[in-house]
PDB file of C-alpha atoms (C1' of nucleotides) in Angstrom:
ATOM      1  CA  MET A  88     127.599 123.039 108.215  1.00 64.00           C
ATOM      2  CA  PRO A  89     131.049 122.316 109.329  1.00 95.00           C
ATOM      3  CA  GLU A  90     134.107 120.804 107.730  1.00 97.00           C
ATOM      4  CA  LEU A  91     137.202 119.639 109.570  1.00 98.00           C
ATOM      5  CA  PRO A  92     138.455 123.080 110.683  1.00 97.00           C
ATOM      6  CA  GLU A  93     135.049 123.979 112.102  1.00 97.00           C
ATOM      7  CA  VAL A  94     134.622 120.691 113.969  1.00 97.00           C
ATOM      8  CA  GLU A  95     138.169 120.879 115.304  1.00 98.00           C
ATOM      9  CA  SER A  96     137.762 124.510 116.395  1.00 97.00           C
ATOM     10  CA  LEU A  97     134.510 123.662 118.137  1.00 97.00           C
ATOM     11  CA  ARG A  98     136.151 120.704 119.875  1.00 98.00           C
ATOM     12  CA  LEU A  99     139.066 122.818 121.107  1.00 97.00           C
ATOM     13  CA  SER A 100     136.807 125.631 122.273  1.00 97.00           C
ATOM     14  CA  LEU A 101     134.419 123.279 124.051  1.00 97.00           C
ATOM     15  CA  LYS A 102     137.083 121.268 125.839  1.00 98.00           C
ATOM     16  CA  PRO A 103     137.952 123.676 128.674  1.00 98.00           C
ATOM     17  CA  TYR A 104     134.263 124.271 129.405  1.00 98.00           C
ATOM     18  CA  ILE A 105     133.054 120.689 129.780  1.00 98.00           C
ATOM     19  CA  VAL A 106     135.982 118.355 130.496  1.00 98.00           C
ATOM     20  CA  GLY A 107     135.995 117.406 134.173  1.00 98.00           C
ATOM     21  CA  LYS A 108     132.355 118.347 134.661  1.00 98.00           C
ATOM     22  CA  THR A 109     129.479 116.043 135.543  1.00 98.00           C
ATOM     23  CA  ILE A 110     126.189 115.771 133.675  1.00 98.00           C
ATOM     24  CA  GLN A 111     123.310 116.456 136.040  1.00 98.00           C
ATOM     25  CA  SER A 112     120.379 116.128 133.678  1.00 98.00           C
ATOM     26  CA  VAL A 113     119.580 115.785 129.979  1.00 98.00           C
ATOM     27  CA  ILE A 114     116.486 116.873 128.089  1.00 97.00           C
ATOM     28  CA  VAL A 115     115.852 115.507 124.576  1.00 98.00           C
ATOM     29  CA  HIS A 116     113.250 117.465 122.619  1.00 97.00           C
ATOM     30  CA  LYS A 117     113.784 115.683 119.296  1.00 97.00           C
ATOM     31  CA  PRO A 118     114.096 111.918 119.855  1.00 97.00           C
ATOM     32  CA  LYS A 119     115.089 111.250 116.237  1.00 97.00           C
ATOM     33  CA  LEU A 120     118.429 113.002 116.829  1.00 98.00           C
ATOM     34  CA  VAL A 121     119.446 110.424 119.450  1.00 97.00           C
ATOM     35  CA  SER A 122     117.866 107.413 117.727  1.00 96.00           C
ATOM     36  CA  SER A 123     120.137 106.540 114.807  1.00 93.00           C
ATOM     37  CA  ALA A 124     122.509 107.957 112.210  1.00 92.00           C
ATOM     38  CA  GLY A 125     120.697 107.051 108.997  1.00 88.00           C
ATOM     39  CA  THR A 126     119.014 109.356 106.503  1.00 91.00           C
ATOM     40  CA  VAL A 127     115.528 108.164 107.375  1.00 91.00           C
ATOM     41  CA  ARG A 128     115.209 108.056 111.141  1.00 93.00           C
ATOM     42  CA  THR A 129     112.203 107.034 113.172  1.00 92.00           C
ATOM     43  CA  PRO A 130     112.161 108.640 116.601  1.00 94.00           C
ATOM     44  CA  SER A 131     112.564 106.055 119.352  1.00 94.00           C
ATOM     45  CA  GLU A 132     110.982 106.866 122.696  1.00 95.00           C
ATOM     46  CA  GLN A 133     113.155 104.204 124.295  1.00 96.00           C
ATOM     47  CA  LYS A 134     116.384 105.743 122.988  1.00 96.00           C
ATOM     48  CA  LYS A 135     115.236 109.120 124.248  1.00 97.00           C
ATOM     49  CA  ARG A 136     114.650 107.653 127.726  1.00 97.00           C
ATOM     50  CA  GLU A 137     118.021 105.931 127.705  1.00 97.00           C
ATOM     51  CA  PHE A 138     119.768 109.083 126.611  1.00 98.00           C
ATOM     52  CA  GLU A 139     118.102 111.158 129.314  1.00 98.00           C
ATOM     53  CA  THR A 140     118.653 108.678 132.149  1.00 98.00           C
ATOM     54  CA  LYS A 141     121.954 106.920 131.450  1.00 98.00           C
ATOM     55  CA  LEU A 142     124.005 110.105 131.283  1.00 98.00           C
ATOM     56  CA  VAL A 143     123.036 111.383 134.716  1.00 98.00           C
ATOM     57  CA  ASN A 144     126.006 111.655 137.086  1.00 98.00           C
ATOM     58  CA  LYS A 145     128.486 110.718 134.360  1.00 98.00           C
ATOM     59  CA  LYS A 146     131.697 112.724 134.277  1.00 98.00           C
ATOM     60  CA  ILE A 147     133.109 114.060 130.996  1.00 98.00           C
ATOM     61  CA  LEU A 148     136.731 112.974 130.566  1.00 98.00           C
ATOM     62  CA  ASP A 149     137.651 114.163 127.074  1.00 98.00           C
ATOM     63  CA  ILE A 150     136.452 115.248 123.620  1.00 98.00           C
ATOM     64  CA  THR A 151     138.145 113.809 120.575  1.00 98.00           C
ATOM     65  CA  ARG A 152     137.544 114.002 116.839  1.00 98.00           C
ATOM     66  CA  VAL A 153     137.430 111.440 114.042  1.00 97.00           C
ATOM     67  CA  ALA A 154     136.921 113.039 110.623  1.00 97.00           C
ATOM     68  CA  LYS A 155     133.959 115.407 111.109  1.00 98.00           C
ATOM     69  CA  ASN A 156     132.672 113.465 114.137  1.00 98.00           C
ATOM     70  CA  MET A 157     133.168 114.554 117.731  1.00 98.00           C
ATOM     71  CA  ILE A 158     133.363 111.985 120.483  1.00 98.00           C
ATOM     72  CA  ILE A 159     132.632 112.892 124.097  1.00 98.00           C
ATOM     73  CA  HIS A 160     134.233 110.355 126.469  1.00 98.00           C
ATOM     74  CA  LEU A 161     132.615 109.634 129.842  1.00 98.00           C
ATOM     75  CA  ASP A 162     134.020 108.048 133.005  1.00 98.00           C
ATOM     76  CA  SER A 163     131.684 105.076 132.478  1.00 98.00           C
ATOM     77  CA  GLU A 164     133.505 104.245 129.201  1.00 98.00           C
ATOM     78  CA  GLU A 165     130.338 105.308 127.431  1.00 98.00           C
ATOM     79  CA  ILE A 166     130.793 107.780 124.592  1.00 98.00           C
ATOM     80  CA  ILE A 167     128.568 110.326 122.883  1.00 98.00           C
ATOM     81  CA  LEU A 168     129.061 110.508 119.127  1.00 98.00           C
ATOM     82  CA  VAL A 169     128.160 113.919 117.710  1.00 98.00           C
ATOM     83  CA  HIS A 170     127.871 114.772 114.017  1.00 98.00           C
ATOM     84  CA  LEU A 171     126.790 118.311 113.203  1.00 97.00           C
ATOM     85  CA  LYS A 172     126.074 117.679 109.505  1.00 97.00           C
ATOM     86  CA  MET A 173     124.964 121.007 107.965  1.00 96.00           C
ATOM     87  CA  THR A 174     123.570 123.128 110.799  1.00 96.00           C
ATOM     88  CA  GLY A 175     124.429 121.461 114.102  1.00 97.00           C
ATOM     89  CA  GLN A 176     125.914 123.481 116.969  1.00 97.00           C
ATOM     90  CA  LEU A 177     127.223 122.726 120.440  1.00 97.00           C
ATOM     91  CA  VAL A 178     127.083 125.833 122.578  1.00 96.00           C
ATOM     92  CA  TYR A 179     128.078 126.230 126.199  1.00 96.00           C
ATOM     93  CA  GLN A 180     126.652 128.757 128.605  1.00 95.00           C
ATOM     94  CA  GLU A 181     127.889 129.468 132.085  1.00 91.00           C
ATOM     95  CA  GLN A 182     124.383 129.932 133.395  1.00 82.00           C
ATOM     96  CA  GLY A 183     121.248 128.056 132.336  1.00 73.00           C
ATOM     97  CA  SER A 184     118.177 130.084 131.472  1.00 70.00           C
ATOM     98  CA  PRO A 185     115.076 129.951 133.703  1.00 63.00           C
ATOM     99  CA  ALA A 186     113.478 127.625 131.158  1.00 63.00           C
ATOM    100  CA  ILE A 187     116.043 124.985 132.029  1.00 62.00           C
ATOM    101  CA  LEU A 188     116.425 125.657 135.714  1.00 55.00           C
ATOM    102  CA  GLY A 189     112.711 125.791 136.370  1.00 52.00           C
ATOM    103  CA  GLY A 190     111.748 123.038 133.949  1.00 50.00           C
ATOM    104  CA  HIS A 191     109.026 125.170 132.387  1.00 48.00           C
ATOM    105  CA  PRO A 192     109.115 126.675 128.894  1.00 48.00           C
ATOM    106  CA  ILE A 193     109.492 130.403 128.551  1.00 49.00           C
ATOM    107  CA  GLU A 194     109.329 132.481 125.402  1.00 53.00           C
ATOM    108  CA  LEU A 195     112.109 131.483 123.037  1.00 54.00           C
ATOM    109  CA  SER A 196     114.197 133.906 121.010  1.00 56.00           C
ATOM    110  CA  GLU A 197     117.136 133.400 118.683  1.00 56.00           C
ATOM    111  CA  SER A 198     119.546 135.406 120.796  1.00 63.00           C
ATOM    112  CA  THR A 199     119.073 133.615 124.085  1.00 82.00           C
ATOM    113  CA  LEU A 200     119.438 129.922 124.722  1.00 89.00           C
ATOM    114  CA  PRO A 201     117.616 127.671 124.583  1.00 92.00           C
ATOM    115  CA  ASN A 202     116.047 128.697 121.282  1.00 92.00           C
ATOM    116  CA  LYS A 203     113.535 126.737 119.212  1.00 93.00           C
ATOM    117  CA  HIS A 204     116.371 124.720 117.647  1.00 95.00           C
ATOM    118  CA  SER A 205     117.864 123.637 120.982  1.00 96.00           C
ATOM    119  CA  HIS A 206     116.891 119.999 120.634  1.00 97.00           C
ATOM    120  CA  ILE A 207     119.117 118.492 123.319  1.00 98.00           C
ATOM    121  CA  ILE A 208     120.073 120.213 126.575  1.00 98.00           C
ATOM    122  CA  PHE A 209     122.814 118.966 128.891  1.00 98.00           C
ATOM    123  CA  THR A 210     122.787 120.550 132.332  1.00 97.00           C
ATOM    124  CA  LEU A 211     126.211 120.131 133.940  1.00 97.00           C
ATOM    125  CA  ASN A 212     127.198 120.589 137.570  1.00 97.00           C
ATOM    126  CA  GLU A 213     128.359 123.966 136.341  1.00 96.00           C
ATOM    127  CA  GLY A 214     126.961 125.441 133.121  1.00 96.00           C
ATOM    128  CA  VAL A 215     124.716 124.126 130.331  1.00 97.00           C
ATOM    129  CA  MET A 216     125.552 122.696 126.905  1.00 98.00           C
ATOM    130  CA  TYR A 217     123.007 122.983 124.106  1.00 97.00           C
ATOM    131  CA  TYR A 218     122.813 120.929 120.923  1.00 98.00           C
ATOM    132  CA  ASN A 219     121.115 123.181 118.363  1.00 97.00           C
ATOM    133  CA  ASP A 220     120.320 122.077 114.813  1.00 97.00           C
ATOM    134  CA  ILE A 221     118.073 123.962 112.392  1.00 96.00           C
ATOM    135  CA  ARG A 222     117.824 121.304 109.684  1.00 96.00           C
ATOM    136  CA  MET A 223     118.174 118.345 112.057  1.00 97.00           C
ATOM    137  CA  PHE A 224     120.463 116.339 109.782  1.00 97.00           C
ATOM    138  CA  GLY A 225     122.892 115.839 112.654  1.00 97.00           C
ATOM    139  CA  TYR A 226     122.887 113.197 115.353  1.00 98.00           C
ATOM    140  CA  VAL A 227     123.963 112.715 118.968  1.00 98.00           C
ATOM    141  CA  LEU A 228     124.285 109.034 119.782  1.00 98.00           C
ATOM    142  CA  LEU A 229     125.123 107.174 122.971  1.00 98.00           C
ATOM    143  CA  TYR A 230     127.317 104.048 122.826  1.00 98.00           C
ATOM    144  CA  PRO A 231     128.539 101.733 125.633  1.00 97.00           C
ATOM    145  CA  ASN A 232     132.173 102.226 124.573  1.00 97.00           C
ATOM    146  CA  ILE A 233     134.381 103.493 121.767  1.00 97.00           C
ATOM    147  CA  ASP A 234     135.183 100.046 120.346  1.00 96.00           C
ATOM    148  CA  ILE A 235     131.585  99.501 119.277  1.00 96.00           C
ATOM    149  CA  LEU A 236     131.910 102.336 116.791  1.00 95.00           C
ATOM    150  CA  TYR A 237     134.740 100.590 114.988  1.00 93.00           C
ATOM    151  CA  GLN A 238     133.094  97.176 115.267  1.00 92.00           C
ATOM    152  CA  GLU A 239     129.956  98.559 113.671  1.00 91.00           C
ATOM    153  CA  GLY A 240     132.096 100.010 110.885  1.00 90.00           C
ATOM    154  CA  HIS A 241     131.183 103.590 111.631  1.00 92.00           C
ATOM    155  CA  PHE A 242     134.538 104.875 110.346  1.00 93.00           C
ATOM    156  CA  GLU A 243     135.153 102.172 107.776  1.00 89.00           C
ATOM    157  CA  ALA A 244     134.677 104.274 104.660  1.00 90.00           C
ATOM    158  CA  ILE A 245     136.788 107.228 105.700  1.00 94.00           C
ATOM    159  CA  GLY A 246     140.325 107.994 104.605  1.00 96.00           C
ATOM    160  CA  LEU A 247     143.192 109.734 106.363  1.00 97.00           C
ATOM    161  CA  ASP A 248     142.944 113.000 108.265  1.00 97.00           C
ATOM    162  CA  PRO A 249     144.952 115.834 106.623  1.00 98.00           C
ATOM    163  CA  LEU A 250     146.469 116.588 110.051  1.00 97.00           C
ATOM    164  CA  ASP A 251     147.572 112.957 110.463  1.00 97.00           C
ATOM    165  CA  ASN A 252     151.276 112.270 109.884  1.00 97.00           C
ATOM    166  CA  ASN A 253     150.338 109.245 107.789  1.00 97.00           C
ATOM    167  CA  PHE A 254     148.717 111.548 105.247  1.00 98.00           C
ATOM    168  CA  THR A 255     151.572 111.991 102.795  1.00 98.00           C
ATOM    169  CA  TYR A 256     152.092 113.013  99.197  1.00 98.00           C
ATOM    170  CA  GLU A 257     152.966 109.409  98.301  1.00 98.00           C
ATOM    171  CA  TYR A 258     149.720 108.162  99.850  1.00 97.00           C
ATOM    172  CA  LEU A 259     147.666 110.752  97.975  1.00 98.00           C
ATOM    173  CA  LEU A 260     149.395 110.032  94.663  1.00 98.00           C
ATOM    174  CA  LYS A 261     148.719 106.325  94.925  1.00 97.00           C
ATOM    175  CA  ALA A 262     145.111 106.777  96.062  1.00 97.00           C
ATOM    176  CA  LEU A 263     144.107 109.314  93.385  1.00 97.00           C
ATOM    177  CA  LYS A 264     145.429 107.050  90.622  1.00 96.00           C
ATOM    178  CA  LYS A 265     142.663 104.530  91.347  1.00 95.00           C
ATOM    179  CA  LYS A 266     139.808 107.027  91.137  1.00 96.00           C
ATOM    180  CA  LYS A 267     137.764 107.365  87.980  1.00 92.00           C
ATOM    181  CA  SER A 268     135.628 110.340  89.029  1.00 96.00           C
ATOM    182  CA  LYS A 269     136.268 114.066  89.122  1.00 97.00           C
ATOM    183  CA  LEU A 270     138.763 115.468  91.620  1.00 98.00           C
ATOM    184  CA  LYS A 271     136.059 117.490  93.405  1.00 97.00           C
ATOM    185  CA  SER A 272     133.922 114.359  93.831  1.00 97.00           C
ATOM    186  CA  VAL A 273     136.869 112.443  95.258  1.00 97.00           C
ATOM    187  CA  LEU A 274     137.670 115.199  97.751  1.00 98.00           C
ATOM    188  CA  LEU A 275     134.041 115.379  98.895  1.00 97.00           C
ATOM    189  CA  GLY A 276     133.825 111.595  99.113  1.00 96.00           C
ATOM    190  CA  GLN A 277     135.959 111.334 102.316  1.00 97.00           C
ATOM    191  CA  SER A 278     137.310 107.911 101.263  1.00 97.00           C
ATOM    192  CA  ILE A 279     140.879 109.056 100.546  1.00 97.00           C
ATOM    193  CA  VAL A 280     141.282 112.184 102.633  1.00 98.00           C
ATOM    194  CA  THR A 281     138.669 113.098 105.211  1.00 97.00           C
ATOM    195  CA  GLY A 282     137.554 116.452 106.515  1.00 97.00           C
ATOM    196  CA  LEU A 283     137.267 118.499 103.341  1.00 98.00           C
ATOM    197  CA  GLY A 284     133.794 119.697 102.338  1.00 97.00           C
ATOM    198  CA  ASN A 285     132.478 122.115  99.766  1.00 97.00           C
ATOM    199  CA  ILE A 286     134.504 125.092 100.998  1.00 97.00           C
ATOM    200  CA  TYR A 287     137.927 123.521 101.468  1.00 98.00           C
ATOM    201  CA  ALA A 288     137.688 121.248  98.414  1.00 98.00           C
ATOM    202  CA  ASP A 289     137.249 124.310  96.186  1.00 98.00           C
ATOM    203  CA  GLU A 290     139.874 126.330  98.046  1.00 98.00           C
ATOM    204  CA  ALA A 291     142.391 123.475  97.799  1.00 98.00           C
ATOM    205  CA  CYS A 292     141.820 123.053  94.048  1.00 98.00           C
ATOM    206  CA  PHE A 293     142.282 126.785  93.548  1.00 98.00           C
ATOM    207  CA  GLN A 294     145.483 126.992  95.574  1.00 98.00           C
ATOM    208  CA  ALA A 295     146.851 123.919  93.765  1.00 98.00           C
ATOM    209  CA  ARG A 296     145.828 125.493  90.425  1.00 98.00           C
ATOM    210  CA  ILE A 297     143.933 122.392  89.351  1.00 98.00           C
ATOM    211  CA  LEU A 298     140.485 122.388  87.742  1.00 98.00           C
ATOM    212  CA  PRO A 299     138.011 120.588  90.037  1.00 97.00           C
ATOM    213  CA  TYR A 300     136.389 118.680  87.144  1.00 97.00           C
ATOM    214  CA  ARG A 301     139.636 117.020  86.108  1.00 97.00           C
ATOM    215  CA  LEU A 302     139.586 113.249  86.491  1.00 97.00           C
ATOM    216  CA  ALA A 303     141.412 112.429  89.730  1.00 97.00           C
ATOM    217  CA  SER A 304     143.483 109.763  87.996  1.00 97.00           C
ATOM    218  CA  SER A 305     144.690 112.277  85.403  1.00 97.00           C
ATOM    219  CA  LEU A 306     146.700 114.365  87.867  1.00 97.00           C
ATOM    220  CA  LYS A 307     150.439 114.441  87.272  1.00 97.00           C
ATOM    221  CA  PRO A 308     152.779 113.867  90.259  1.00 98.00           C
ATOM    222  CA  LYS A 309     153.642 117.555  90.310  1.00 98.00           C
ATOM    223  CA  GLU A 310     149.948 118.436  90.504  1.00 98.00           C
ATOM    224  CA  VAL A 311     149.302 115.921  93.269  1.00 98.00           C
ATOM    225  CA  LYS A 312     152.189 117.471  95.184  1.00 98.00           C
ATOM    226  CA  ALA A 313     150.618 120.915  94.802  1.00 98.00           C
ATOM    227  CA  LEU A 314     147.245 119.547  95.888  1.00 98.00           C
ATOM    228  CA  TYR A 315     148.766 117.828  98.901  1.00 98.00           C
ATOM    229  CA  ASN A 316     150.522 121.010  99.993  1.00 98.00           C
ATOM    230  CA  ALA A 317     147.336 123.024  99.463  1.00 98.00           C
ATOM    231  CA  ILE A 318     145.182 120.663 101.539  1.00 98.00           C
ATOM    232  CA  VAL A 319     147.599 120.555 104.475  1.00 98.00           C
ATOM    233  CA  SER A 320     148.322 124.278 104.553  1.00 98.00           C
ATOM    234  CA  ILE A 321     144.710 125.376 104.083  1.00 98.00           C
ATOM    235  CA  ILE A 322     143.313 123.024 106.722  1.00 98.00           C
ATOM    236  CA  SER A 323     146.060 123.953 109.210  1.00 98.00           C
ATOM    237  CA  LYS A 324     145.579 127.659 108.714  1.00 98.00           C
ATOM    238  CA  ALA A 325     141.786 127.362 108.891  1.00 98.00           C
ATOM    239  CA  VAL A 326     142.008 125.497 112.195  1.00 98.00           C
ATOM    240  CA  ALA A 327     144.351 128.177 113.536  1.00 98.00           C
ATOM    241  CA  MET A 328     141.781 130.823 112.574  1.00 97.00           C
ATOM    242  CA  GLY A 329     138.818 129.044 114.159  1.00 96.00           C
ATOM    243  CA  GLY A 330     137.308 127.810 110.883  1.00 96.00           C
ATOM    244  CA  SER A 331     135.003 129.574 108.420  1.00 96.00           C
ATOM    245  CA  SER A 332     131.852 131.143 109.837  1.00 93.00           C
ATOM    246  CA  VAL A 333     129.683 131.575 106.753  1.00 91.00           C
ATOM    247  CA  ALA A 334     126.188 131.113 108.146  1.00 86.00           C
ATOM    248  CA  ASN A 335     125.431 128.921 111.154  1.00 86.00           C
ATOM    249  CA  TYR A 336     128.833 127.838 112.384  1.00 93.00           C
ATOM    250  CA  ILE A 337     129.932 129.155 115.768  1.00 93.00           C
ATOM    251  CA  MET A 338     132.295 127.928 118.452  1.00 96.00           C
ATOM    252  CA  ALA A 339     131.332 126.745 121.939  1.00 96.00           C
ATOM    253  CA  ASP A 340     131.173 130.266 123.341  1.00 95.00           C
ATOM    254  CA  GLY A 341     129.228 131.593 120.345  1.00 94.00           C
ATOM    255  CA  SER A 342     132.228 133.275 118.725  1.00 95.00           C
ATOM    256  CA  ARG A 343     132.887 133.031 114.991  1.00 95.00           C
ATOM    257  CA  GLY A 344     135.864 131.693 113.054  1.00 96.00           C
ATOM    258  CA  THR A 345     137.671 134.111 110.751  1.00 96.00           C
ATOM    259  CA  TYR A 346     138.962 131.921 107.923  1.00 97.00           C
ATOM    260  CA  ALA A 347     136.100 133.020 105.614  1.00 96.00           C
ATOM    261  CA  ARG A 348     138.079 136.177 104.872  1.00 96.00           C
ATOM    262  CA  GLU A 349     140.815 133.985 103.380  1.00 97.00           C
ATOM    263  CA  HIS A 350     138.451 132.336 100.876  1.00 97.00           C
ATOM    264  CA  ASN A 351     139.519 132.799  97.270  1.00 97.00           C
ATOM    265  CA  VAL A 352     136.675 131.023  95.471  1.00 97.00           C
ATOM    266  CA  TYR A 353     133.983 129.614  97.761  1.00 97.00           C
ATOM    267  CA  GLY A 354     130.832 131.698  97.433  1.00 96.00           C
ATOM    268  CA  LYS A 355     132.542 134.068  94.990  1.00 96.00           C
ATOM    269  CA  ALA A 356     131.195 133.009  91.589  1.00 96.00           C
ATOM    270  CA  GLY A 357     131.167 135.961  89.187  1.00 95.00           C
ATOM    271  CA  LEU A 358     133.562 137.994  91.325  1.00 96.00           C
ATOM    272  CA  PRO A 359     137.060 138.740  90.027  1.00 97.00           C
ATOM    273  CA  CYS A 360     139.752 136.155  90.714  1.00 97.00           C
ATOM    274  CA  ASN A 361     142.192 137.363  93.371  1.00 97.00           C
ATOM    275  CA  VAL A 362     145.108 136.315  91.168  1.00 98.00           C
ATOM    276  CA  CYS A 363     144.196 137.182  87.549  1.00 97.00           C
ATOM    277  CA  GLY A 364     141.132 139.416  87.943  1.00 97.00           C
ATOM    278  CA  ASN A 365     138.906 137.461  85.560  1.00 96.00           C
ATOM    279  CA  PRO A 366     135.418 136.503  86.803  1.00 96.00           C
ATOM    280  CA  LEU A 367     135.256 133.188  88.683  1.00 97.00           C
ATOM    281  CA  GLN A 368     133.241 130.384  87.087  1.00 96.00           C
ATOM    282  CA  LYS A 369     130.508 128.240  88.647  1.00 95.00           C
ATOM    283  CA  MET A 370     129.687 124.626  87.883  1.00 96.00           C
ATOM    284  CA  ILE A 371     127.669 121.882  89.573  1.00 95.00           C
ATOM    285  CA  ILE A 372     129.756 118.816  90.457  1.00 96.00           C
ATOM    286  CA  ASN A 373     128.181 116.018  92.483  1.00 93.00           C
ATOM    287  CA  SER A 374     125.126 118.246  92.875  1.00 93.00           C
ATOM    288  CA  ARG A 375     127.318 120.738  94.750  1.00 96.00           C
ATOM    289  CA  THR A 376     128.102 124.257  93.594  1.00 96.00           C
ATOM    290  CA  THR A 377     131.758 124.433  92.590  1.00 97.00           C
ATOM    291  CA  VAL A 378     133.627 127.684  92.013  1.00 97.00           C
ATOM    292  CA  PHE A 379     136.966 127.993  90.238  1.00 97.00           C
ATOM    293  CA  CYS A 380     139.069 130.202  87.981  1.00 97.00           C
ATOM    294  CA  LYS A 381     139.270 128.803  84.471  1.00 96.00           C
ATOM    295  CA  PHE A 382     142.384 130.872  83.766  1.00 98.00           C
ATOM    296  CA  CYS A 383     144.429 130.116  86.877  1.00 98.00           C
ATOM    297  CA  GLN A 384     143.451 126.461  87.245  1.00 98.00           C
ATOM    298  CA  LYS A 385     144.555 123.891  84.661  1.00 97.00           C
TER     299      LYS A 385
ATOM    300  C1'  DC B   7     132.012  97.113  92.668  1.00 62.20           C
ATOM    301  C1'  DA B   8     132.213 102.189  91.471  1.00 62.20           C
ATOM    302  C1'  DC B   9     129.999 106.053  90.760  1.00 62.20           C
ATOM    303  C1'  DT B  10     125.993 109.327  90.848  1.00 62.20           C
ATOM    304  C1'  DA B  11     121.239 111.377  91.794  1.00 62.20           C
ATOM    305  C1'  DA B  12     117.841 111.644  95.529  1.00 62.20           C
ATOM    306  C1'  DA B  13     116.619 112.046 100.241  1.00 62.20           C
ATOM    307  C1'  DC B  14     116.752 113.941 104.755  1.00 62.20           C
ATOM    308  C1'  DC B  15     115.089 119.227 106.828  1.00 62.20           C
ATOM    309  C1'  DT B  16     114.394 124.385 107.906  1.00 62.20           C
ATOM    310  C1'  DG B  17     115.132 129.114 106.801  1.00 62.20           C
ATOM    311  C1'  DG B  18     117.006 133.053 104.355  1.00 62.20           C
ATOM    312  C1'  DG B  19     117.340 135.641 100.244  1.00 62.20           C
ATOM    313  C1'  DA B  20     116.058 136.794  95.411  1.00 62.20           C
ATOM    314  C1'  DG B  21     112.522 137.749  92.227  1.00 62.20           C
ATOM    315  C1'  DC B  22     107.806 138.811  91.216  1.00 62.20           C
TER     316       DC B  22
ATOM    317  C1'  DT C 147     103.507 141.979 102.675  1.00 62.20           C
ATOM    318  C1'  DG C 148     103.489 137.622 100.671  1.00 62.20           C
ATOM    319  C1'  DC C 149     104.235 134.092  97.650  1.00 62.20           C
ATOM    320  C1'  DT C 150     107.155 130.905  95.061  1.00 62.20           C
ATOM    321  C1'  DC C 151     111.707 129.080  93.890  1.00 62.20           C
ATOM    322  C1'  DC C 152     116.429 128.275  94.805  1.00 62.20           C
ATOM    323  C1'  DC C 153     120.118 127.578  97.718  1.00 62.20           C
ATOM    324  C1'  DA C 154     122.840 126.067 101.968  1.00 62.20           C
ATOM    325  C1'  DG C 155     130.138 123.852 105.754  1.00 62.20           C
ATOM    326  C1'  DG C 156     127.082 116.496 104.831  1.00 62.20           C
ATOM    327  C1'  DT C 157     126.354 112.112 104.790  1.00 62.20           C
ATOM    328  C1'  DT C 158     123.290 107.956 103.726  1.00 62.20           C
ATOM    329  C1'  DT C 159     120.610 105.312 100.501  1.00 62.20           C
ATOM    330  C1'  DA C 160     118.568 104.095  96.260  1.00 62.20           C
ATOM    331  C1'  DG C 161     119.484 103.489  91.567  1.00 62.20           C
ATOM    332  C1'  DT C 162     122.346 102.863  87.178  1.00 62.20           C
TER     333       DT C 162
END
DNA sequence: CACTAAACCTGGGAGC
DNA sequence: TGCTCCCAGGTTTAGT
């Protein structure tokens, strides 16, 4: 579901609700989500037990972000690593429903929480946080401390964050030169710049006026400069607007981001280009739908 | 090693 | 109403 602006907006919206609070109890309905991060995951009853018991009475100190991951820091030095993948949500509610408070299931609906996709439920000393995930690609993992993540190479393959000061035009120019694949593939790959997904990769290519199927190494310095500016400005603006709520993405209080109204190409194949009026083209790159304007982008 | 399809899932919408 | 097929903000893994 979410790309950098959505994860960052969720993090910022969640922070005031949960930082400083203590976890009173945890219920895990789908053990596979807390078992491991791989594609094929076997549910572990032991991990479920650990997750439900170890977090009790732990205080939440902070929430940080690395790429599209969120990290919840506890006073025990333990951390919870959350990746929402396509349809994950973290939603906070001031008051838990009777199903949580009483410990017995009640009828579930989509409008009230928990719903049938509320797979992990954190009851805090005040309020409840739900991890919902329709497709269950996401994961919520408990680690003894933050260092383990780096030791295990969890963030080894990821490049620089567009909001990081180290992400510069010079860095991007040098990095793109080495890449043999299409620009869109490189942007989705996370290895040079992290945080872009299918929406912002297409939007950045459009704003930079570069065709997404161009070989990354073929970009001229002037084009890389335009791409760099596009990435930084689009991501910054999207964060400021709470991200793009296209389908499942919502913030901690259930509210929706408004950047979708700024989209020029994503989800607009066949519609007239906002700049030249010609119909936007569609193409599959890296098995992902890619939309662009063949007149405006070179 | 670098790059690219396939896999992991459920649900909503289009077409019949 | 219902059925099939296609598609979906992302990695991870298997395969070339």
